[in-house]
Short mmCIF file of C-alpha atoms in Angstrom, two decimals:
data_model
loop_
_atom_site.label_atom_id
_atom_site.label_comp_id
_atom_site.label_asym_id
_atom_site.label_seq_id
_atom_site.Cartn_x
_atom_site.Cartn_y
_atom_site.Cartn_z
CA MET A 8 -9.10 12.16 -24.05
CA ASP A 9 -5.53 13.05 -24.88
CA HIS A 10 -3.23 13.35 -21.86
CA SER A 11 -0.36 14.98 -23.71
CA GLY A 12 -0.89 18.32 -21.96
CA HIS A 13 -2.95 20.11 -19.38
CA GLY A 14 -4.76 22.59 -21.52
CA MET A 15 -7.40 20.03 -22.55
CA THR A 16 -9.02 20.22 -19.15
CA THR A 17 -10.04 23.88 -19.35
CA ASP A 18 -13.38 23.18 -21.13
CA LEU A 19 -14.60 20.21 -19.15
CA PRO A 20 -18.36 20.10 -18.49
CA PRO A 21 -19.62 19.95 -14.85
CA PHE A 22 -18.47 16.83 -13.02
CA THR A 23 -20.81 13.86 -12.81
CA LEU A 24 -20.05 10.31 -11.73
CA GLU A 25 -20.70 9.06 -15.29
CA ARG A 26 -18.22 11.52 -16.75
CA GLY A 27 -15.72 10.75 -14.00
CA LEU A 28 -15.79 7.03 -14.65
CA ALA A 29 -15.68 7.27 -18.46
CA PHE A 30 -12.65 5.55 -20.00
CA SER A 31 -9.92 8.11 -20.57
CA PRO A 32 -6.60 6.33 -20.51
CA ASP A 33 -3.29 7.78 -19.42
CA THR A 34 -0.76 5.90 -21.59
CA PHE A 35 1.85 5.45 -18.84
CA PHE A 36 -0.57 4.02 -16.29
CA LEU A 37 -2.56 1.98 -18.80
CA VAL A 38 0.59 0.21 -20.04
CA SER A 39 1.90 -0.20 -16.46
CA CYS A 40 -1.36 -1.73 -15.24
CA LEU A 41 -1.58 -4.15 -18.15
CA LEU A 42 2.06 -5.11 -17.77
CA GLY A 43 1.61 -5.67 -14.01
CA LEU A 44 -1.38 -7.94 -14.57
CA ALA A 45 0.41 -9.84 -17.36
CA LEU A 46 3.55 -10.47 -15.25
CA TYR A 47 1.49 -11.58 -12.26
CA ALA A 48 -0.58 -13.94 -14.41
CA TRP A 49 2.66 -15.38 -15.91
CA GLY A 50 3.96 -16.11 -12.40
CA VAL A 51 0.74 -17.83 -11.32
CA VAL A 52 0.57 -19.92 -14.51
CA ARG A 53 4.25 -20.91 -14.15
CA LEU A 54 3.62 -22.12 -10.59
CA ARG A 55 0.50 -24.03 -11.53
CA ARG A 56 2.17 -25.77 -14.47
CA ARG A 57 4.86 -27.23 -12.21
CA GLY A 58 2.25 -28.32 -9.69
CA ASP A 59 2.70 -25.58 -7.07
CA ALA A 60 -0.31 -23.92 -5.44
CA TRP A 61 -0.91 -20.22 -5.27
CA PRO A 62 -3.82 -18.81 -3.21
CA VAL A 63 -6.66 -17.48 -5.30
CA SER A 64 -7.25 -14.75 -2.73
CA ARG A 65 -3.81 -13.27 -3.41
CA THR A 66 -4.52 -13.16 -7.15
CA VAL A 67 -7.84 -11.41 -6.45
CA PHE A 68 -6.24 -8.85 -4.13
CA PHE A 69 -3.50 -7.99 -6.61
CA THR A 70 -5.90 -7.74 -9.55
CA VAL A 71 -8.29 -5.45 -7.66
CA GLY A 72 -5.31 -3.38 -6.54
CA VAL A 73 -4.19 -2.84 -10.12
CA LEU A 74 -7.79 -2.03 -11.13
CA THR A 75 -8.00 0.66 -8.44
CA VAL A 76 -4.95 2.34 -9.94
CA ALA A 77 -6.52 2.15 -13.40
CA LEU A 78 -9.81 3.47 -11.99
CA VAL A 79 -8.26 6.76 -10.84
CA MET A 80 -5.62 7.16 -13.58
CA CYS A 81 -7.29 5.84 -16.73
CA THR A 82 -10.74 7.40 -16.45
CA GLY A 83 -12.28 10.87 -16.47
CA LEU A 84 -11.25 11.14 -12.80
CA ASN A 85 -7.71 11.86 -14.03
CA ASP A 86 -8.98 14.63 -16.32
CA TYR A 87 -11.11 16.24 -13.63
CA GLY A 88 -8.37 15.79 -11.10
CA MET A 89 -6.28 18.34 -13.01
CA VAL A 90 -8.78 21.15 -12.29
CA MET A 91 -10.80 19.95 -9.28
CA PHE A 92 -9.02 19.60 -5.94
CA SER A 93 -11.73 17.25 -4.61
CA VAL A 94 -11.34 14.81 -7.49
CA HIS A 95 -7.57 14.96 -7.25
CA MET A 96 -7.82 14.12 -3.56
CA VAL A 97 -9.85 10.99 -4.40
CA GLN A 98 -7.05 10.00 -6.73
CA HIS A 99 -4.42 10.65 -4.08
CA MET A 100 -6.19 8.74 -1.32
CA VAL A 101 -6.94 5.73 -3.50
CA ILE A 102 -3.50 5.41 -5.08
CA SER A 103 -1.57 6.04 -1.86
CA MET A 104 -3.71 4.26 0.73
CA LEU A 105 -6.02 1.72 -0.89
CA SER A 106 -4.11 0.46 -3.94
CA PRO A 107 -0.87 -0.31 -2.00
CA ILE A 108 -2.76 -2.36 0.62
CA LEU A 109 -4.45 -4.48 -2.04
CA LEU A 110 -1.24 -4.91 -4.06
CA LEU A 111 0.72 -6.00 -0.98
CA LEU A 112 -1.93 -8.52 0.00
CA GLY A 113 -1.32 -10.04 -3.43
CA ALA A 114 2.31 -10.85 -2.37
CA PRO A 115 3.87 -10.03 -5.80
CA VAL A 116 7.47 -10.31 -4.50
CA THR A 117 6.86 -13.79 -3.08
CA LEU A 118 5.31 -14.80 -6.38
CA ALA A 119 8.31 -13.45 -8.30
CA LEU A 120 10.79 -15.30 -6.06
CA ARG A 121 8.91 -18.55 -6.56
CA ALA A 122 8.24 -18.17 -10.26
CA LEU A 123 11.54 -16.74 -11.53
CA PRO A 124 14.11 -19.43 -12.57
CA VAL A 125 17.32 -19.79 -10.57
CA ALA A 126 20.31 -18.51 -12.55
CA ALA A 127 23.19 -20.76 -13.49
CA ARG A 128 26.05 -21.06 -10.96
CA GLY A 129 28.25 -17.97 -11.06
CA SER A 130 25.71 -15.75 -12.81
CA ARG A 131 22.96 -13.41 -11.70
CA GLY A 132 19.46 -13.45 -13.15
CA PRO A 133 16.32 -11.49 -12.28
CA ARG A 134 15.66 -13.61 -9.22
CA GLU A 135 19.16 -13.05 -7.81
CA LEU A 136 18.98 -9.33 -8.49
CA LEU A 137 15.61 -9.17 -6.68
CA LEU A 138 17.10 -10.96 -3.66
CA MET A 139 20.03 -8.56 -3.67
CA LEU A 140 17.60 -5.62 -3.65
CA LEU A 141 15.58 -7.11 -0.76
CA HIS A 142 18.73 -7.55 1.34
CA SER A 143 20.33 -4.25 0.33
CA ARG A 144 21.04 -1.36 2.70
CA TYR A 145 18.84 0.82 0.50
CA MET A 146 15.81 -1.36 1.16
CA ARG A 147 16.54 -1.46 4.89
CA VAL A 148 16.49 2.34 4.91
CA VAL A 149 13.38 2.99 2.80
CA THR A 150 11.29 0.42 4.70
CA HIS A 151 12.36 1.57 8.19
CA PRO A 152 9.63 3.36 10.13
CA GLY A 153 12.09 6.18 10.77
CA PHE A 154 11.90 6.86 7.03
CA THR A 155 8.44 5.63 6.01
CA ILE A 156 6.39 7.56 8.58
CA PRO A 157 8.03 10.97 7.93
CA MET A 158 7.78 10.37 4.16
CA PHE A 159 4.14 9.40 4.47
CA ILE A 160 3.46 12.67 6.33
CA ALA A 161 5.68 14.83 4.09
CA SER A 162 3.78 13.60 1.02
CA LEU A 163 0.88 15.66 2.30
CA TYR A 164 2.24 18.75 4.04
CA ALA A 165 5.48 19.31 2.10
CA LEU A 166 3.73 18.80 -1.21
CA TYR A 167 0.42 20.68 -0.95
CA PHE A 168 1.55 23.53 1.29
CA THR A 169 4.64 24.46 -0.80
CA PRO A 170 5.05 25.52 -4.48
CA LEU A 171 6.16 21.96 -5.29
CA PHE A 172 2.66 20.73 -6.08
CA ASP A 173 1.99 23.58 -8.53
CA PHE A 174 5.34 22.91 -10.19
CA LEU A 175 4.59 19.23 -10.70
CA MET A 176 1.08 19.96 -12.02
CA GLU A 177 2.52 22.15 -14.79
CA SER A 178 3.55 19.14 -16.87
CA THR A 179 2.30 15.68 -17.67
CA ALA A 180 5.61 14.15 -16.62
CA GLY A 181 5.44 15.98 -13.27
CA HIS A 182 1.91 14.76 -12.66
CA ILE A 183 2.84 11.18 -13.48
CA ALA A 184 5.92 11.41 -11.23
CA MET A 185 3.74 12.70 -8.36
CA MET A 186 1.22 9.87 -8.72
CA VAL A 187 4.01 7.27 -8.89
CA HIS A 188 5.46 8.80 -5.75
CA PHE A 189 2.11 8.50 -3.96
CA LEU A 190 1.91 4.79 -4.88
CA ALA A 191 5.54 4.12 -3.91
CA VAL A 192 5.19 5.89 -0.54
CA GLY A 193 2.06 3.88 0.21
CA LEU A 194 3.82 0.62 -0.68
CA VAL A 195 6.87 1.21 1.53
CA PHE A 196 4.68 2.52 4.40
CA PHE A 197 2.29 -0.43 4.48
CA TRP A 198 4.80 -3.18 3.51
CA PRO A 199 6.43 -3.58 6.92
CA ILE A 200 3.05 -3.25 8.63
CA MET A 201 0.88 -5.81 6.85
CA GLY A 202 2.68 -6.94 3.69
CA VAL A 203 2.79 -10.66 3.01
CA ASP A 204 6.13 -10.48 1.19
CA PRO A 205 9.46 -10.91 3.01
CA GLY A 206 11.20 -7.61 3.87
CA PRO A 207 14.09 -6.16 5.86
CA HIS A 208 11.79 -4.99 8.69
CA ARG A 209 9.22 -7.29 10.21
CA PRO A 210 8.39 -6.02 13.73
CA GLY A 211 5.97 -7.71 16.08
CA TYR A 212 2.24 -7.26 15.60
CA VAL A 213 1.84 -4.68 18.37
CA MET A 214 4.63 -2.57 16.87
CA ARG A 215 3.01 -2.80 13.48
CA MET A 216 -0.20 -1.43 14.89
CA LEU A 217 1.68 1.44 16.49
CA GLU A 218 3.38 2.23 13.19
CA LEU A 219 -0.02 2.26 11.47
CA PHE A 220 -1.59 4.64 13.94
CA ALA A 221 1.50 6.88 14.11
CA GLY A 222 0.89 8.04 10.52
CA MET A 223 -2.87 8.04 10.10
CA PRO A 224 -3.77 11.02 12.41
CA PHE A 225 -1.73 13.33 10.21
CA HIS A 226 -4.05 12.57 7.32
CA ALA A 227 -6.98 13.65 9.45
CA PHE A 228 -5.17 16.84 10.55
CA PHE A 229 -4.39 17.65 6.92
CA GLY A 230 -8.02 17.22 5.92
CA ILE A 231 -9.18 19.46 8.81
CA ALA A 232 -6.67 22.12 7.77
CA LEU A 233 -8.15 22.22 4.27
CA MET A 234 -11.71 22.28 5.56
CA MET A 235 -11.04 25.16 7.97
CA ALA A 236 -9.10 27.32 5.48
CA SER A 237 -10.77 30.62 4.66
CA GLU A 238 -9.11 30.90 1.23
CA PRO A 239 -7.78 28.53 -1.48
CA MET A 240 -4.37 27.15 -0.42
CA VAL A 241 -3.18 25.44 -3.64
CA GLY A 242 -2.50 27.65 -6.65
CA THR A 243 -3.40 25.03 -9.26
CA TYR A 244 -7.01 24.96 -8.04
CA THR A 245 -7.46 28.64 -7.19
CA HIS A 246 -9.26 29.50 -10.47
CA PRO A 247 -11.22 26.47 -11.73
CA PRO A 248 -12.60 26.65 -15.27
CA ALA A 249 -15.95 28.45 -15.46
CA SER A 250 -17.39 25.52 -17.35
CA LEU A 251 -17.25 23.38 -14.16
CA GLY A 252 -19.55 25.74 -12.28
CA ILE A 253 -17.74 25.24 -8.94
CA ASP A 254 -16.35 27.50 -6.22
CA ALA A 255 -12.65 26.99 -5.48
CA LEU A 256 -13.00 27.26 -1.70
CA ALA A 257 -16.01 24.93 -1.57
CA ASP A 258 -14.10 22.42 -3.70
CA GLN A 259 -11.12 22.67 -1.36
CA ASN A 260 -13.37 22.06 1.63
CA ALA A 261 -14.69 18.96 -0.10
CA ALA A 262 -11.10 17.82 -0.74
CA GLY A 263 -10.38 18.23 2.96
CA GLY A 264 -13.41 16.22 3.90
CA ILE A 265 -12.33 13.43 1.56
CA ALA A 266 -8.80 13.39 3.06
CA TRP A 267 -10.21 13.34 6.58
CA ALA A 268 -12.79 10.64 5.98
CA PHE A 269 -10.62 8.41 3.80
CA SER A 270 -7.92 8.07 6.45
CA GLU A 271 -10.26 5.77 8.40
CA ILE A 272 -10.74 3.28 5.54
CA PRO A 273 -7.19 1.93 5.27
CA SER A 274 -6.86 1.94 9.08
CA VAL A 275 -9.76 -0.50 9.35
CA VAL A 276 -8.63 -2.63 6.40
CA VAL A 277 -5.06 -2.91 7.66
CA LEU A 278 -6.18 -3.59 11.21
CA VAL A 279 -8.40 -6.47 10.03
CA ALA A 280 -5.55 -7.82 7.88
CA LEU A 281 -3.12 -7.57 10.84
CA LEU A 282 -5.46 -9.34 13.23
CA TYR A 283 -6.03 -12.07 10.62
CA GLN A 284 -2.29 -12.53 10.07
CA TRP A 285 -1.68 -12.52 13.84
CA TYR A 286 -4.30 -15.21 14.38
CA HIS A 287 -2.88 -17.45 11.67
CA SER A 288 0.64 -16.88 12.94
CA GLU A 289 -0.42 -18.14 16.34
CA GLN A 290 -2.18 -21.09 14.73
CA ARG A 291 1.00 -22.03 12.79
CA ALA A 292 3.09 -21.68 15.94
CA ALA A 293 0.70 -23.97 17.82
CA LYS A 294 0.85 -26.58 15.04
CA ARG A 295 4.64 -26.47 15.03
CA SER A 296 4.61 -26.96 18.79
CA ASP A 297 2.23 -29.93 18.45
CA ARG A 298 4.43 -31.54 15.77
CA ALA A 299 7.53 -31.08 17.91
CA ALA A 300 5.68 -32.66 20.86
CA ASP A 301 4.71 -35.64 18.74
CA ARG A 302 8.32 -36.11 17.65
CA ASP A 303 9.95 -35.90 21.13
CA GLY A 304 7.13 -37.38 23.19
CA ASP A 305 6.35 -33.98 24.65
CA LYS A 306 9.44 -33.87 26.81
CA GLU A 307 8.71 -30.30 27.82
CA LEU A 308 5.36 -31.35 29.37
CA GLU A 309 6.94 -34.37 31.06
CA ALA A 310 9.65 -32.18 32.54
CA TYR A 311 7.06 -29.74 33.85
CA ASN A 312 5.01 -32.56 35.40
CA ALA A 313 8.16 -33.90 37.03
CA TYR A 314 8.83 -30.45 38.44
CA LEU A 315 5.31 -30.30 39.92
CA ALA A 316 5.76 -33.76 41.41
CA SER A 317 9.03 -32.69 43.03
CA LEU A 318 7.29 -29.72 44.61
CA GLN A 319 4.62 -32.01 46.04
CA VAL A 320 7.29 -34.28 47.52
CA ARG A 321 9.01 -31.32 49.18
CA GLY A 322 5.71 -30.02 50.49
CA GLY A 323 4.93 -33.40 52.07
CA ARG A 324 8.12 -33.45 54.07
#
């Protein structure tokens, strides 16, 4: 189906899963997904050719993450999402909360830093520019929880409960910009919490969990607000095409249910990823301690034993 405008969605037949999953590419997202997969594959191949290992699990995570973006943006879900609030909410939840988690577990920045060639002395190549971005003040700001949590919340309330959403949905460019925004907000929100890549903010694991749970309840509240509304709240979906055979308020209630229920999924996934990372961090710290003990003859343990012996001597006096 052509995505050059929004008028083509006015005669859609009633939604079915088969119609929703039918291939219907959006050019921007199709090209972006293919390019992302190609660049990632180039990085992995480059590492392998010089004898460096790259975990298969990271490749799988990144690939599935890209495919989830394609699933909601290059199928009939994108067509129905223009006229059905419930389908749009599926798109929003996947691209802002599931896709970013999978992409971050793929560690694309780490792969780029390892795969890109080092520029000649005195010059700046792609790798040097990426390092500059990672260490920039801009990146410190946009990955700080003081920015990411409010932005994560505002992407719901300030968008759907103001005329901004209707304005963006009036054009293809606006719709694409909104979806890119959802993905970007999800990436910067989850990156400091459970991302594998290096970043300006890397708090302790307890703080990461607090950051995660600081934002998630607002998704649930947003969903409840939609479910409890007595009238349609978003102009774009107030008058769905008659061919769909749906009621606008019932569809909005379904959208609210999706937003409410979906907020639990990334919470569980991120929590499992965090606990896994925490466990392996402790394992690596223990191994480093063991290696240090082997090198210095475990001087720390000897000193502690000597301290205990001195206490016994004092107690025997």
